[in-house]
Amino acid sequence: MDFAEQMLSRNRVWAHETARRDPALFGRMRQGQRPAILWIGCSDSRVPAEIVTGAAPGDLFVHRNVANLFLPHDDNSMSVLEYAVRVLEVSDIVVCGHYGCGGVRAALEGTTGGMPHVERRIGALRELVRREREVLAAIPGIEERANWLAELSTVEQARTLNQMPLVRDAVSRPRVHAWIFDIRSGFIRRLASSGDSSLGINAQRPAANDHRETTSVWTI
């Protein structure tokens, strides 16, 4: 049995088990969706939103792309935001980056291996690399530089979202959060949240392997 067939078999097991645990779930799903959170994450197969957060079907409205970028000129990104805010009226928007991101690493190292679509996609990341070249040069080690850039880019996407008229002028304005997922441990760490004064710009940056809920240098 090939992997695609295995997935279909696993789906049948999942559907039966899910119906056994929560007999009313699929009935609720037929009535429509009311997720509380718009999740913007990376397409990386190691960061599945529902699994790493323990979410159930219907909890998250998910948009994933290379390097978890939000691009206002991209109809894909904007249509997701528009529907999430105006129709679903989500209370929160989460941008979740991750350490070990291939898109971030490609922007940092300057090569995409001859993939023009990826190259265009990570153009905004390359701009960040140019803008922060002095800071990046002072960080020892390519992995640490890539992890710092992953954090910065995630916060930048959250800042952009927080300033979008769709978000700013919403009847019930959603809070915007920047999170980072550590693929080495499975923990998610909060980087910043809109309107949260506890996330001060002058605080000491936690080490990448510090999984405690701590104050961050980042601010939205």
mmCIF file of C-alpha atoms in Angstrom, residues 70-198:
data_model
loop_
_atom_site.group_PDB
_atom_site.id
_atom_site.type_symbol
_atom_site.label_atom_id
_atom_site.label_comp_id
_atom_site.label_asym_id
_atom_site.label_seq_id
_atom_site.Cartn_x
_atom_site.Cartn_y
_atom_site.Cartn_z
ATOM 1 C CA PHE A 70 1.636 37.925 5.107
ATOM 2 C CA LEU A 71 1.842 39.950 1.886
ATOM 3 C CA PRO A 72 -0.782 42.718 1.477
ATOM 4 C CA HIS A 73 -0.422 42.677 -2.336
ATOM 5 C CA ASP A 74 -1.204 38.935 -2.451
ATOM 6 C CA ASP A 75 -4.888 38.109 -3.003
ATOM 7 C CA ASN A 76 -4.390 34.735 -1.346
ATOM 8 C CA SER A 77 -3.298 36.364 1.920
ATOM 9 C CA MET A 78 -5.817 39.190 1.707
ATOM 10 C CA SER A 79 -8.816 36.988 0.901
ATOM 11 C CA VAL A 80 -8.077 34.841 3.948
ATOM 12 C CA LEU A 81 -7.771 37.906 6.191
ATOM 13 C CA GLU A 82 -10.904 39.493 4.747
ATOM 14 C CA TYR A 83 -13.031 36.400 5.296
ATOM 15 C CA ALA A 84 -11.608 35.755 8.762
ATOM 16 C CA VAL A 85 -12.281 39.294 9.996
ATOM 17 C CA ARG A 86 -15.484 40.232 8.192
ATOM 18 C CA VAL A 87 -17.349 36.934 8.058
ATOM 19 C CA LEU A 88 -15.915 34.703 10.772
ATOM 20 C CA GLU A 89 -15.176 37.657 13.099
ATOM 21 C CA VAL A 90 -12.195 35.939 14.684
ATOM 22 C CA SER A 91 -11.104 37.279 18.053
ATOM 23 C CA ASP A 92 -7.397 36.602 17.507
ATOM 24 C CA ILE A 93 -4.888 36.400 14.672
ATOM 25 C CA VAL A 94 -1.772 34.297 15.263
ATOM 26 C CA VAL A 95 1.308 34.399 13.058
ATOM 27 C CA CYS A 96 3.394 31.363 13.981
ATOM 28 C CA GLY A 97 6.916 31.002 12.654
ATOM 29 C CA HIS A 98 9.333 28.232 13.498
ATOM 30 C CA TYR A 99 13.002 27.589 14.023
ATOM 31 C CA GLY A 100 14.705 25.670 11.237
ATOM 32 C CA CYS A 101 12.605 27.376 8.544
ATOM 33 C CA GLY A 102 13.890 26.619 5.046
ATOM 34 C CA GLY A 103 12.520 29.858 3.586
ATOM 35 C CA VAL A 104 14.287 31.904 6.237
ATOM 36 C CA ARG A 105 17.516 30.006 5.717
ATOM 37 C CA ALA A 106 17.322 30.534 1.938
ATOM 38 C CA ALA A 107 16.847 34.270 2.395
ATOM 39 C CA LEU A 108 19.806 34.378 4.757
ATOM 40 C CA GLU A 109 22.125 32.311 2.578
ATOM 41 C CA GLY A 110 21.059 33.970 -0.668
ATOM 42 C CA THR A 111 20.053 30.906 -2.659
ATOM 43 C CA THR A 112 16.832 29.072 -3.522
ATOM 44 C CA GLY A 113 18.395 26.488 -5.827
ATOM 45 C CA GLY A 114 16.932 27.918 -9.018
ATOM 46 C CA MET A 115 13.290 28.127 -7.864
ATOM 47 C CA PRO A 116 11.926 31.439 -9.202
ATOM 48 C CA HIS A 117 8.549 31.238 -7.463
ATOM 49 C CA VAL A 118 10.175 30.667 -4.083
ATOM 50 C CA GLU A 119 12.647 33.446 -4.869
ATOM 51 C CA ARG A 120 9.822 35.925 -5.429
ATOM 52 C CA ARG A 121 7.984 34.685 -2.382
ATOM 53 C CA ILE A 122 10.858 35.332 0.020
ATOM 54 C CA GLY A 123 11.719 38.743 -1.419
ATOM 55 C CA ALA A 124 10.402 40.423 1.728
ATOM 56 C CA LEU A 125 12.669 38.210 3.823
ATOM 57 C CA ARG A 126 15.657 39.255 1.760
ATOM 58 C CA GLU A 127 14.766 42.884 2.478
ATOM 59 C CA LEU A 128 14.823 42.084 6.195
ATOM 60 C CA VAL A 129 18.256 40.507 5.807
ATOM 61 C CA ARG A 130 19.550 43.656 4.103
ATOM 62 C CA ARG A 131 17.955 45.934 6.669
ATOM 63 C CA GLU A 132 19.301 43.988 9.646
ATOM 64 C CA ARG A 133 22.673 42.966 8.205
ATOM 65 C CA GLU A 134 24.652 44.560 11.059
ATOM 66 C CA VAL A 135 22.599 42.817 13.740
ATOM 67 C CA LEU A 136 22.793 39.508 11.902
ATOM 68 C CA ALA A 137 26.556 39.821 11.453
ATOM 69 C CA ALA A 138 26.950 40.110 15.224
ATOM 70 C CA ILE A 139 25.087 36.849 15.920
ATOM 71 C CA PRO A 140 27.478 33.871 15.996
ATOM 72 C CA GLY A 141 26.497 30.818 13.959
ATOM 73 C CA ILE A 142 24.199 30.384 10.983
ATOM 74 C CA GLU A 143 21.554 28.519 13.010
ATOM 75 C CA GLU A 144 21.274 31.281 15.606
ATOM 76 C CA ARG A 145 21.129 33.926 12.879
ATOM 77 C CA ALA A 146 18.384 32.013 11.094
ATOM 78 C CA ASN A 147 16.411 31.574 14.323
ATOM 79 C CA TRP A 148 16.669 35.284 15.130
ATOM 80 C CA LEU A 149 15.548 36.150 11.604
ATOM 81 C CA ALA A 150 12.623 33.723 11.930
ATOM 82 C CA GLU A 151 11.530 35.567 15.079
ATOM 83 C CA LEU A 152 11.945 38.998 13.493
ATOM 84 C CA SER A 153 10.064 38.035 10.344
ATOM 85 C CA THR A 154 7.197 36.564 12.352
ATOM 86 C CA VAL A 155 6.888 39.767 14.377
ATOM 87 C CA GLU A 156 7.067 41.840 11.182
ATOM 88 C CA GLN A 157 4.137 39.907 9.700
ATOM 89 C CA ALA A 158 2.155 40.480 12.897
ATOM 90 C CA ARG A 159 2.952 44.201 12.800
ATOM 91 C CA THR A 160 1.780 44.426 9.209
ATOM 92 C CA LEU A 161 -1.445 42.616 10.054
ATOM 93 C CA ASN A 162 -2.077 44.827 13.073
ATOM 94 C CA GLN A 163 -1.831 47.919 10.859
ATOM 95 C CA MET A 164 -4.099 46.639 8.092
ATOM 96 C CA PRO A 165 -7.335 48.664 7.741
ATOM 97 C CA LEU A 166 -9.283 45.377 7.730
ATOM 98 C CA VAL A 167 -7.979 44.686 11.230
ATOM 99 C CA ARG A 168 -7.705 48.233 12.537
ATOM 100 C CA ASP A 169 -11.233 49.222 11.518
ATOM 101 C CA ALA A 170 -12.984 45.967 12.423
ATOM 102 C CA VAL A 171 -16.106 46.348 14.554
ATOM 103 C CA SER A 172 -14.526 44.000 17.082
ATOM 104 C CA ARG A 173 -10.791 44.399 16.489
ATOM 105 C CA PRO A 174 -8.921 41.098 16.788
ATOM 106 C CA ARG A 175 -5.745 40.869 18.811
ATOM 107 C CA VAL A 176 -2.656 39.983 16.804
ATOM 108 C CA HIS A 177 0.019 37.624 18.141
ATOM 109 C CA ALA A 178 3.479 36.551 17.009
ATOM 110 C CA TRP A 179 4.513 33.056 18.142
ATOM 111 C CA ILE A 180 7.475 30.817 17.366
ATOM 112 C CA PHE A 181 7.484 27.009 17.296
ATOM 113 C CA ASP A 182 10.648 25.183 18.318
ATOM 114 C CA ILE A 183 10.929 22.028 16.211
ATOM 115 C CA ARG A 184 13.568 20.687 18.617
ATOM 116 C CA SER A 185 11.228 20.583 21.596
ATOM 117 C CA GLY A 186 7.661 20.979 20.330
ATOM 118 C CA PHE A 187 7.095 24.092 22.445
ATOM 119 C CA ILE A 188 5.520 27.311 21.157
ATOM 120 C CA ARG A 189 6.803 30.569 22.627
ATOM 121 C CA ARG A 190 4.991 33.882 22.504
ATOM 122 C CA LEU A 191 7.051 36.678 20.950
ATOM 123 C CA ALA A 192 4.600 39.583 21.076
ATOM 124 C CA SER A 193 0.925 40.471 21.199
ATOM 125 C CA SER A 194 -0.814 43.672 20.165
ATOM 126 C CA GLY A 195 -1.697 45.930 23.055
ATOM 127 C CA ASP A 196 0.320 43.873 25.550
ATOM 128 C CA SER A 197 2.597 46.242 27.455
ATOM 129 C CA SER A 198 4.257 43.316 29.237
#
